[in-house]
N, CA, C and O atoms as a printed pandas DataFrame, in Angstrom:
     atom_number atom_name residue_name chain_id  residue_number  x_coord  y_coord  z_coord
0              1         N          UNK        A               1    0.805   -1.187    0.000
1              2        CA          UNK        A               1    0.000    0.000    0.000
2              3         C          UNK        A               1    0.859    1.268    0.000
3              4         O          UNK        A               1    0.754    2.244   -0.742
4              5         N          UNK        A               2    1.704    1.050    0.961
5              6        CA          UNK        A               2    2.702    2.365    0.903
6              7         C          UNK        A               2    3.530    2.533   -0.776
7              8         O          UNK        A               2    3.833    3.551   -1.399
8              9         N          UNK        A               3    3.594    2.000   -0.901
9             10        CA          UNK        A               3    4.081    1.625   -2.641
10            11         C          UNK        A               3    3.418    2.143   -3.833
11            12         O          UNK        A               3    3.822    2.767   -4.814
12            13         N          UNK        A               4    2.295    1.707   -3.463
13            14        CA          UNK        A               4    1.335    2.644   -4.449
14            15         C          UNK        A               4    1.175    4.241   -4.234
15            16         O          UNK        A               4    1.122    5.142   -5.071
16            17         N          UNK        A               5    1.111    4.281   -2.668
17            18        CA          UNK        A               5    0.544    5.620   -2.575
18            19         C          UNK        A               5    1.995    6.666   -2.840
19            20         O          UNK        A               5    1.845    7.821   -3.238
20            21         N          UNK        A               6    3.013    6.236   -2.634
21            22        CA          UNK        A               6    4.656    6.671   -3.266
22            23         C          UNK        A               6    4.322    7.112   -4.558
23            24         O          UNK        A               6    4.383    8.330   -4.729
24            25         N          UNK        A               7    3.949    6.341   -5.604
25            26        CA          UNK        A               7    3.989    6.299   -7.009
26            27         C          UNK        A               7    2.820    7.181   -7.061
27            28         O          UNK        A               7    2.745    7.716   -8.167
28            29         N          UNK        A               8    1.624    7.617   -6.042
29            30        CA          UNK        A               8    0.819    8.158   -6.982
30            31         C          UNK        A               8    1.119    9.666   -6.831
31            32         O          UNK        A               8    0.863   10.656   -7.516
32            33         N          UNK        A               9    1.992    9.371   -5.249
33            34        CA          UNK        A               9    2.588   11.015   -4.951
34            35         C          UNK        A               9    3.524   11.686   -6.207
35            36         O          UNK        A               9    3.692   12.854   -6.558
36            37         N          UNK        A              10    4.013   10.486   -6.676
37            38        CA          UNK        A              10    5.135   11.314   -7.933
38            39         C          UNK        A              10    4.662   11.209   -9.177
39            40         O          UNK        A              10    4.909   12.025  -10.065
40            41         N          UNK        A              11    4.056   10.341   -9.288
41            42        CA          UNK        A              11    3.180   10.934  -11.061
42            43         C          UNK        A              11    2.725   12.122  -11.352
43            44         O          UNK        A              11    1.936   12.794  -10.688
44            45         N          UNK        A              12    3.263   12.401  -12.424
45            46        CA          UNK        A              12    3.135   13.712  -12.575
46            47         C          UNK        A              12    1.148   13.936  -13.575
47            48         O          UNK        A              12    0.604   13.274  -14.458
48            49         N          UNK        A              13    0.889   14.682  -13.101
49            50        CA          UNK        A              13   -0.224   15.278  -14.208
50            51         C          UNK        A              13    0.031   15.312  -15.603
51            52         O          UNK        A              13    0.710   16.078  -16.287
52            53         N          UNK        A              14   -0.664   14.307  -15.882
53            54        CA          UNK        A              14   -1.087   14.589  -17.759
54            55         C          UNK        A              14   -0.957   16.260  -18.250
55            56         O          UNK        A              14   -1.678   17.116  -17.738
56            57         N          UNK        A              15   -0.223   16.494  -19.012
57            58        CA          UNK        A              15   -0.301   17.937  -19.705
58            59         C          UNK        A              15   -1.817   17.981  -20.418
59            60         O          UNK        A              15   -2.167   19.136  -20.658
60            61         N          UNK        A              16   -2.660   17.088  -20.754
61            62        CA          UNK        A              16   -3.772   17.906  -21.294
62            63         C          UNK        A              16   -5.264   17.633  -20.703
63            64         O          UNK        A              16   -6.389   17.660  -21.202
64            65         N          UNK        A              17   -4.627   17.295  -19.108
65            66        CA          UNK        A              17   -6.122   16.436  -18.603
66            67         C          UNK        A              17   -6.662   17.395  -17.614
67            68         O          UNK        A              17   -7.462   17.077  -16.734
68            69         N          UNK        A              18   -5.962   19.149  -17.889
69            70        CA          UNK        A              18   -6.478   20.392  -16.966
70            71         C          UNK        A              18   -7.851   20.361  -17.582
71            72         O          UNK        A              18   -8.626   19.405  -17.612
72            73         N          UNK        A              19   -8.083   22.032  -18.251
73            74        CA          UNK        A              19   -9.411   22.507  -18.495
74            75         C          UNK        A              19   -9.939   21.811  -19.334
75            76         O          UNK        A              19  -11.162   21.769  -19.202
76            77         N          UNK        A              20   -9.297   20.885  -20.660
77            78        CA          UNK        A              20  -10.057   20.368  -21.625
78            79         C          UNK        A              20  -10.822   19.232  -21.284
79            80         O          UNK        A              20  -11.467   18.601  -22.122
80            81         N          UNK        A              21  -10.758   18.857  -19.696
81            82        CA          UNK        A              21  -11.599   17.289  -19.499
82            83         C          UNK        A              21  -12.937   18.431  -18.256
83            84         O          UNK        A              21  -13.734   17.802  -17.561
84            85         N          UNK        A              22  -12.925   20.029  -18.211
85            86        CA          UNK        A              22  -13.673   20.500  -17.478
86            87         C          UNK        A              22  -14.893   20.827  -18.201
87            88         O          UNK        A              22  -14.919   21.562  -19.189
88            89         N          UNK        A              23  -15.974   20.217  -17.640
89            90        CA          UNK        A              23  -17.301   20.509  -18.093
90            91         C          UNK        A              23  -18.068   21.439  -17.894
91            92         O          UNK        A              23  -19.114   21.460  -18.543
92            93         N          UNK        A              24  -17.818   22.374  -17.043
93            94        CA          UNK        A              24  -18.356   23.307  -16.343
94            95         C          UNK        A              24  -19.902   23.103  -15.783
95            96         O          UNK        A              24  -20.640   24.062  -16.006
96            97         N          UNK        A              25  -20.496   21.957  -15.073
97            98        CA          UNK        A              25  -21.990   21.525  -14.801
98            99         C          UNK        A              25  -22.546   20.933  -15.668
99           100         O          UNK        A              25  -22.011   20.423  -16.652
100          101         N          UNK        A              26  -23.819   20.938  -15.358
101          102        CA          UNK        A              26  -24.576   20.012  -16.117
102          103         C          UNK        A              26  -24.862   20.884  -16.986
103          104         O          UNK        A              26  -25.409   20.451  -18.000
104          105         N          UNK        A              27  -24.694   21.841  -16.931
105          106        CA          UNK        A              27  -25.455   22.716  -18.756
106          107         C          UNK        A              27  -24.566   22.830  -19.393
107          108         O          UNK        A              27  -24.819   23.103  -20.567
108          109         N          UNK        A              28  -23.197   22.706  -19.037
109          110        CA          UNK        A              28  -22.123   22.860  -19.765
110          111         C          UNK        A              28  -21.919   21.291  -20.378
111          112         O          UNK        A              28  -21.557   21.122  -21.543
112          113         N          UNK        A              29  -22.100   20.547  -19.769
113          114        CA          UNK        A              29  -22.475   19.081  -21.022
114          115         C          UNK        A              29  -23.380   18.401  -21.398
115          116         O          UNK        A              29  -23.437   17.283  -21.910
116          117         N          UNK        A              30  -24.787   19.832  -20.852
117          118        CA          UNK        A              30  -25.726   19.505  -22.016
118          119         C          UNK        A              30  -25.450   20.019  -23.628
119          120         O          UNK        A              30  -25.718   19.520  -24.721
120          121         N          UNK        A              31  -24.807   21.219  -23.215
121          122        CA          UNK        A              31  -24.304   22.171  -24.634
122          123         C          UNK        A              31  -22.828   21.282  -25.269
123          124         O          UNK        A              31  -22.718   20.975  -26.456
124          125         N          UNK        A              32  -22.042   21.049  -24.473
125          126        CA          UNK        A              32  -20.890   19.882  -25.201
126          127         C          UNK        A              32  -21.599   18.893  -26.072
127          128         O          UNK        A              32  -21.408   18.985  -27.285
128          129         N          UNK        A              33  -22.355   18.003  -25.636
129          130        CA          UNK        A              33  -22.837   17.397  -26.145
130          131         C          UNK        A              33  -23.835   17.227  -27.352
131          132         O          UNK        A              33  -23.903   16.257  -28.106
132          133         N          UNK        A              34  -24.727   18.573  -27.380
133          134        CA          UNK        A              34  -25.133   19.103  -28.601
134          135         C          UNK        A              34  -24.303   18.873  -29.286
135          136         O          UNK        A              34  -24.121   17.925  -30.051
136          137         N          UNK        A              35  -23.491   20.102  -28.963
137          138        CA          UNK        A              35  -22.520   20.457  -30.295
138          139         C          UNK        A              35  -21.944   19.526  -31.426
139          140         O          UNK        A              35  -22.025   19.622  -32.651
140          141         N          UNK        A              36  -21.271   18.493  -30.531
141          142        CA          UNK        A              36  -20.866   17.279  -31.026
142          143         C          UNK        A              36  -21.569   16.562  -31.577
143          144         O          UNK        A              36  -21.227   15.741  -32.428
144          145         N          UNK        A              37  -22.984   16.828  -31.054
145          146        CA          UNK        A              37  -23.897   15.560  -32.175
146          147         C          UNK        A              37  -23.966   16.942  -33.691
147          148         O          UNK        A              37  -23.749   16.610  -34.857
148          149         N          UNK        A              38  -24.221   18.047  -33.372
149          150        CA          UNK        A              38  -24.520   19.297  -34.645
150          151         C          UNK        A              38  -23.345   18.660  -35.258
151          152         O          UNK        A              38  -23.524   18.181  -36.378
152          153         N          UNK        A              39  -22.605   18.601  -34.927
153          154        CA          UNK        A              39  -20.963   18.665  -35.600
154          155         C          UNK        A              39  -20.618   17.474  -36.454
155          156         O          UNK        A              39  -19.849   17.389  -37.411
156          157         N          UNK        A              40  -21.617   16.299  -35.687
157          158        CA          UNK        A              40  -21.289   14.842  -36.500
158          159         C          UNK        A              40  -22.602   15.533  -37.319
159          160         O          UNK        A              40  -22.203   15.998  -38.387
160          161         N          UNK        A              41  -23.440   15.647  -37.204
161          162        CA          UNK        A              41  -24.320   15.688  -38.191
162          163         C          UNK        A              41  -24.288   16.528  -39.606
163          164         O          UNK        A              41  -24.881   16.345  -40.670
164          165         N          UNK        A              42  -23.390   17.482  -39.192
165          166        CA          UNK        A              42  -23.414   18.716  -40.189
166          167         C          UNK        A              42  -22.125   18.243  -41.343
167          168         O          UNK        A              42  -21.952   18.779  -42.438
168          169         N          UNK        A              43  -21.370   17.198  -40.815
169          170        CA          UNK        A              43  -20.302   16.856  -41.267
170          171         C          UNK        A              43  -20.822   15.412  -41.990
171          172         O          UNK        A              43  -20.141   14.980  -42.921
172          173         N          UNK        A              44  -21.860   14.772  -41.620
173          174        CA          UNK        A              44  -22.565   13.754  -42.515
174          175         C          UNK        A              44  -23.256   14.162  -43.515
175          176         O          UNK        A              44  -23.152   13.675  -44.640
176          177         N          UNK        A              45  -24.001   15.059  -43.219
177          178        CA          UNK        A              45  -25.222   15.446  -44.007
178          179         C          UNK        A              45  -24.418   16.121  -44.873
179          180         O          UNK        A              45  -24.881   15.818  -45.972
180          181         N          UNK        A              46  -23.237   17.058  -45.097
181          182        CA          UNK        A              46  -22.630   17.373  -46.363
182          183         C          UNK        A              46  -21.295   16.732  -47.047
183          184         O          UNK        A              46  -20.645   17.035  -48.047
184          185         N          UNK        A              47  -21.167   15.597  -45.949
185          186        CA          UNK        A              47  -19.914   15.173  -46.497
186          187         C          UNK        A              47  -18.693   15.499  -46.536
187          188         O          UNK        A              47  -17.885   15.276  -47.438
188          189         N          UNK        A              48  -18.465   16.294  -45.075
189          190        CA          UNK        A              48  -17.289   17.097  -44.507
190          191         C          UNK        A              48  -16.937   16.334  -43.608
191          192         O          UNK        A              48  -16.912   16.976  -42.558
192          193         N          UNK        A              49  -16.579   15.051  -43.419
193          194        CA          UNK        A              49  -15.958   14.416  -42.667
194          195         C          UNK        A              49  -14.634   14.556  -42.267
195          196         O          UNK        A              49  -14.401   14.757  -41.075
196          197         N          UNK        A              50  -13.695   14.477  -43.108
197          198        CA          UNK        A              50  -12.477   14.597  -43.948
198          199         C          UNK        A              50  -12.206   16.037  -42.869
199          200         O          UNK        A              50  -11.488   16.146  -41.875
200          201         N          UNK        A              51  -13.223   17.152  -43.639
201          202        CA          UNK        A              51  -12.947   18.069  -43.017
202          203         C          UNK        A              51  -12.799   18.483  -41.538
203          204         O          UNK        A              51  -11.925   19.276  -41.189
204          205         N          UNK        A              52  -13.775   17.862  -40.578
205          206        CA          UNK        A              52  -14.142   17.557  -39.616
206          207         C          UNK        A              52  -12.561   17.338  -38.692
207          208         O          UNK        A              52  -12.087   17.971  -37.748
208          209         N          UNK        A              53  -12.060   16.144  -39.473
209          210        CA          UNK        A              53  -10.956   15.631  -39.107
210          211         C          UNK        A              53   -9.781   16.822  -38.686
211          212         O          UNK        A              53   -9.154   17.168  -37.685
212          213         N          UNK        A              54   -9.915   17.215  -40.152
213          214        CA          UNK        A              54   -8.401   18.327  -40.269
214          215         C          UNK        A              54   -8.879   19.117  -38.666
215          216         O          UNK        A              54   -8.186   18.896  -37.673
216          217         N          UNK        A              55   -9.921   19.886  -38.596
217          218        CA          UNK        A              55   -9.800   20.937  -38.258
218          219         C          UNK        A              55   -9.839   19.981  -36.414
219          220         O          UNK        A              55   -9.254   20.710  -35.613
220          221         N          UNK        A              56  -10.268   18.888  -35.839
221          222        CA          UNK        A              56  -10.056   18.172  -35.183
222          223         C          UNK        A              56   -8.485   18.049  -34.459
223          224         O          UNK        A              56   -8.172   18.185  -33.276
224          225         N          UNK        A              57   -7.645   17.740  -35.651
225          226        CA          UNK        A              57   -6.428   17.315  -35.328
226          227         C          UNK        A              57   -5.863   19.265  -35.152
227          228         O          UNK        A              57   -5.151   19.704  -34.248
228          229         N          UNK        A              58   -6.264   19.803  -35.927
229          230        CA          UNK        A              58   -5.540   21.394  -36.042
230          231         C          UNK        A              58   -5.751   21.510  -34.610
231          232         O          UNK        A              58   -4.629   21.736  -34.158
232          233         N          UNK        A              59   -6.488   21.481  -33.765
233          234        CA          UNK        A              59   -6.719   21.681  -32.382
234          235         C          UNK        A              59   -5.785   21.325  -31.536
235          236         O          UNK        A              59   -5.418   21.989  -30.566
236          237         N          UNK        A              60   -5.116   19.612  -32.083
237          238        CA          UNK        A              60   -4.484   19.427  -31.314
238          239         C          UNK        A              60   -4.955   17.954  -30.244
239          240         O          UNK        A              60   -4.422   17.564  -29.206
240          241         N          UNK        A              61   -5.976   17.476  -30.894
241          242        CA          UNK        A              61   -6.965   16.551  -30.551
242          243         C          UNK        A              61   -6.860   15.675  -31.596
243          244         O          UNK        A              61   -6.675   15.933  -32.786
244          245         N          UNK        A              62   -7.026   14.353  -30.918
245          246        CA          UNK        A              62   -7.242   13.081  -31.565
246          247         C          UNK        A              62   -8.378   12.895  -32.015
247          248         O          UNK        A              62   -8.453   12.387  -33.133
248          249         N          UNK        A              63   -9.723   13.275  -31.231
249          250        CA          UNK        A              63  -11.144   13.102  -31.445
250          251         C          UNK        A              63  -11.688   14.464  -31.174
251          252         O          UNK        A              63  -11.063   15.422  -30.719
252          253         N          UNK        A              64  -13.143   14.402  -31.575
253          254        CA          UNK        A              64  -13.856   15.650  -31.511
254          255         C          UNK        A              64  -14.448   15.600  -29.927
255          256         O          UNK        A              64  -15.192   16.537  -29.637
256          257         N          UNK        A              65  -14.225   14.739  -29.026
257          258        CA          UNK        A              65  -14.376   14.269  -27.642
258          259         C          UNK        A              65  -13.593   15.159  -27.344
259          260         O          UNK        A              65  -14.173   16.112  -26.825
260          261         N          UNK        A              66  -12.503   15.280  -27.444
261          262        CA          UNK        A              66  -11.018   16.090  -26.899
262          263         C          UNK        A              66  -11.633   17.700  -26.880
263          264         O          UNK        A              66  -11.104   18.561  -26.176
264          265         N          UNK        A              67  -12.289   17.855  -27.360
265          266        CA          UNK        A              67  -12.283   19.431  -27.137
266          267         C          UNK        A              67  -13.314   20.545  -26.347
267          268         O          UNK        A              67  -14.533   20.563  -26.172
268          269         N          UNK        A              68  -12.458   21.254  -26.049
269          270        CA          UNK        A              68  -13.613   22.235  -25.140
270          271         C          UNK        A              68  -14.311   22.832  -25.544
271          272         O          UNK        A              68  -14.265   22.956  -26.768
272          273         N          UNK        A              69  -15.464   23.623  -24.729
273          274        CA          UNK        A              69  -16.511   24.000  -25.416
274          275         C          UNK        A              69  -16.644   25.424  -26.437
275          276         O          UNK        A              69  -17.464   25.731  -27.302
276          277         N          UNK        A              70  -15.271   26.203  -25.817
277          278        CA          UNK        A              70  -15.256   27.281  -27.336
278          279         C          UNK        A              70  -14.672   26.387  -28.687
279          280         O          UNK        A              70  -15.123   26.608  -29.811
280          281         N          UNK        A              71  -13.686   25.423  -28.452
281          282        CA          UNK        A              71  -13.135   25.033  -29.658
282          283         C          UNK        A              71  -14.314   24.439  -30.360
283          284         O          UNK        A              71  -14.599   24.867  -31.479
284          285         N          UNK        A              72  -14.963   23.579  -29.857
285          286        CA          UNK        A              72  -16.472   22.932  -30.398
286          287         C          UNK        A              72  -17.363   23.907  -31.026
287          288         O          UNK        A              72  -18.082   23.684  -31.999
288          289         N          UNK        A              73  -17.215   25.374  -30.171
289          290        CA          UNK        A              73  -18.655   26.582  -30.907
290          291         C          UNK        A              73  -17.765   27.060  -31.813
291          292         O          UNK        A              73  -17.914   28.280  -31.866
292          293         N          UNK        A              74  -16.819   26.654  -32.631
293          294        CA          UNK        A              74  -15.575   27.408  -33.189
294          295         C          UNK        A              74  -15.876   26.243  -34.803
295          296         O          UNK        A              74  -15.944   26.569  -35.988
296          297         N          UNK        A              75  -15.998   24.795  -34.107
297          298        CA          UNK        A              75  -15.631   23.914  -35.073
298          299         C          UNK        A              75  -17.231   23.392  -35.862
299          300         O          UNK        A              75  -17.400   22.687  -36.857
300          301         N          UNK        A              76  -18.324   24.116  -34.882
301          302        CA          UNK        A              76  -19.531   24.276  -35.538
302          303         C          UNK        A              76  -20.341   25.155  -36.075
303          304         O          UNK        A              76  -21.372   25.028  -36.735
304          305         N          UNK        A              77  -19.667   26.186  -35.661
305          306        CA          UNK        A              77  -19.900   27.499  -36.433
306          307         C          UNK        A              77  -19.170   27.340  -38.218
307          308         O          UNK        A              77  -19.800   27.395  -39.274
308          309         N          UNK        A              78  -17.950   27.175  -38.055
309          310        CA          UNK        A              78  -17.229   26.623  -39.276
310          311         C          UNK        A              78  -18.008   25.261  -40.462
311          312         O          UNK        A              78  -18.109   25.310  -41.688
312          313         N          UNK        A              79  -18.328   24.449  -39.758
313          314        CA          UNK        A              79  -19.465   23.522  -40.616
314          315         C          UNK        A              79  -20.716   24.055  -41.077
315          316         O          UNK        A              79  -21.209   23.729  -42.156
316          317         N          UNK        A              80  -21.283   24.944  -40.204
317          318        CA          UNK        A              80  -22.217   25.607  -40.967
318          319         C          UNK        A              80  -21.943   26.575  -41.366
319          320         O          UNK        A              80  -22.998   27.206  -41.440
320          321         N          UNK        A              81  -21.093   27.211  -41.729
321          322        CA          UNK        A              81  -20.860   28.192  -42.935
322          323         C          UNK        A              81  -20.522   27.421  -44.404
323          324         O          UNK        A              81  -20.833   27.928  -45.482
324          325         N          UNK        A              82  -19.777   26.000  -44.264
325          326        CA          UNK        A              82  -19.549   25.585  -45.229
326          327         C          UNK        A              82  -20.543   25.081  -45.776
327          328         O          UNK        A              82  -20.729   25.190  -46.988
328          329         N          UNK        A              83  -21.629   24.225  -44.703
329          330        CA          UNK        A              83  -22.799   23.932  -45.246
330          331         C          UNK        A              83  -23.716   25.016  -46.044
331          332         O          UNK        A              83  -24.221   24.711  -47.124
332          333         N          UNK        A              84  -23.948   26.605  -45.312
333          334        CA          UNK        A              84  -24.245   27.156  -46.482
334          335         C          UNK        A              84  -24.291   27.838  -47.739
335          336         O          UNK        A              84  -25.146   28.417  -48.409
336          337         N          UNK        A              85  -23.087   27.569  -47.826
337          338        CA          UNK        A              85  -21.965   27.721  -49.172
338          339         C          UNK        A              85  -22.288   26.612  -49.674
339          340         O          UNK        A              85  -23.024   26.865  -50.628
340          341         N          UNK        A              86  -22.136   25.413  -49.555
341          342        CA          UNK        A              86  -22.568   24.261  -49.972
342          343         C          UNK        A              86  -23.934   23.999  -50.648
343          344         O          UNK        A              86  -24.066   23.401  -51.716
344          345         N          UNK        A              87  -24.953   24.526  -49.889
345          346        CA          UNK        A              87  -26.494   25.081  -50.259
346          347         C          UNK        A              87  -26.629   25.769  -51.631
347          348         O          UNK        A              87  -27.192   25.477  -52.686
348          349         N          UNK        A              88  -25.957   26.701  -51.231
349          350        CA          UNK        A              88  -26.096   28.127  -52.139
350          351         C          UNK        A              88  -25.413   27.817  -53.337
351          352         O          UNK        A              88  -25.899   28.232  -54.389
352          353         N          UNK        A              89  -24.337   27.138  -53.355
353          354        CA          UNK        A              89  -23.842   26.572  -54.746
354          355         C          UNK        A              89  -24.469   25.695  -55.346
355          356         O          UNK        A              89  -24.314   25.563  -56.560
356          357         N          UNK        A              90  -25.348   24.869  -54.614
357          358        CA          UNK        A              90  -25.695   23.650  -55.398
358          359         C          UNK        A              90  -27.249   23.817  -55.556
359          360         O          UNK        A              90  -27.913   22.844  -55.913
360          361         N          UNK        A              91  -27.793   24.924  -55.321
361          362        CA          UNK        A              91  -29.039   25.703  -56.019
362          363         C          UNK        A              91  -29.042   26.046  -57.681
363          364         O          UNK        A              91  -28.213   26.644  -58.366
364          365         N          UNK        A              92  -29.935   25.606  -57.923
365          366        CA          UNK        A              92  -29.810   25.971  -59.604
366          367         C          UNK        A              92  -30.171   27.765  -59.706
367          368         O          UNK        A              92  -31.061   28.436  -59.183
368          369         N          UNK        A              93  -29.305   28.040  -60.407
369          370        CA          UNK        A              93  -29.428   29.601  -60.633
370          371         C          UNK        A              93  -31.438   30.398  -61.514
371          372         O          UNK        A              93  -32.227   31.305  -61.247
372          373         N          UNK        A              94  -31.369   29.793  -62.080
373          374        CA          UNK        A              94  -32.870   30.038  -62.342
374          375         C          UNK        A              94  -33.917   29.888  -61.471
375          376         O          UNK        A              94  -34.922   30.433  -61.927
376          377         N          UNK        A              95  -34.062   29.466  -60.597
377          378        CA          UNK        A              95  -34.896   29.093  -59.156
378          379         C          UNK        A              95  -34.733   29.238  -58.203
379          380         O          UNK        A              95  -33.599   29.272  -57.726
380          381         N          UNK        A              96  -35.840   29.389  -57.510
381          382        CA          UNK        A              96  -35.026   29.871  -56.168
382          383         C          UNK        A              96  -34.799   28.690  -55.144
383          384         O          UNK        A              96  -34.892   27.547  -55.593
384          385         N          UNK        A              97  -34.558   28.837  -54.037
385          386        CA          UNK        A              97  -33.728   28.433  -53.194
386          387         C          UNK        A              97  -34.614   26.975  -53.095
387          388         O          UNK        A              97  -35.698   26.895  -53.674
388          389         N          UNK        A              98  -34.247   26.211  -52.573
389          390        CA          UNK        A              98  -34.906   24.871  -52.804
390          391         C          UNK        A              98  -35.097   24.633  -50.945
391          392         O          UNK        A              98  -35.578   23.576  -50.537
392          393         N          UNK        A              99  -34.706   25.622  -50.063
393          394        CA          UNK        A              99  -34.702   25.319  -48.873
394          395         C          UNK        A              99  -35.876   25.791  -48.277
395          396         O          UNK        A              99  -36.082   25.597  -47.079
């Protein structure tokens, strides 16, 4: 027992297991959790997966789990702009908006 509790005195802290594993309450991972489903969804529904990824790893993150909640309102704000660029291009110019 003394052995363990030695080793847990000197392990050092993970460098990234501070604020990015902090949820801030329960509304703060009711809104995490949105996001992340907006984020898988917005990235299915146009086929920005790929993209999803890049901007995932640009963070500095392995998964879209890894990130906190501005990087998430950052990385879903960004999907839906592409989504409506995506929209707006793929509208036929003689008609209007099909949305």
């Amino acid at each position: 027992m003394t052995t363990i509790r030695r080793l847990l005195t000197e392990a050092k802290r993970c460098e990234g297991s501070g604020p990015r594993l902090h949820r801030n309450g329960p509304i703060g991972t009711v809104k995490r959790k949105h996001l992340i489903q907006e984020a898988k969804l917005l990235a299915s529904r146009y086929s920005l997966g790929d993209r999803l990824d890049e901007m995932v790893y640009a963070a500095g993150c392995e998964a879209l789990t890894g990130l906190n909640l501005d990087e998430l309102e950052v990385v879903v704000s960004k999907l839906r702009g592409l989504g409506a660029r995506l929209d707006v291009g793929c509208d036929p110019p003689e008609l209007p908006p099909a949305r």
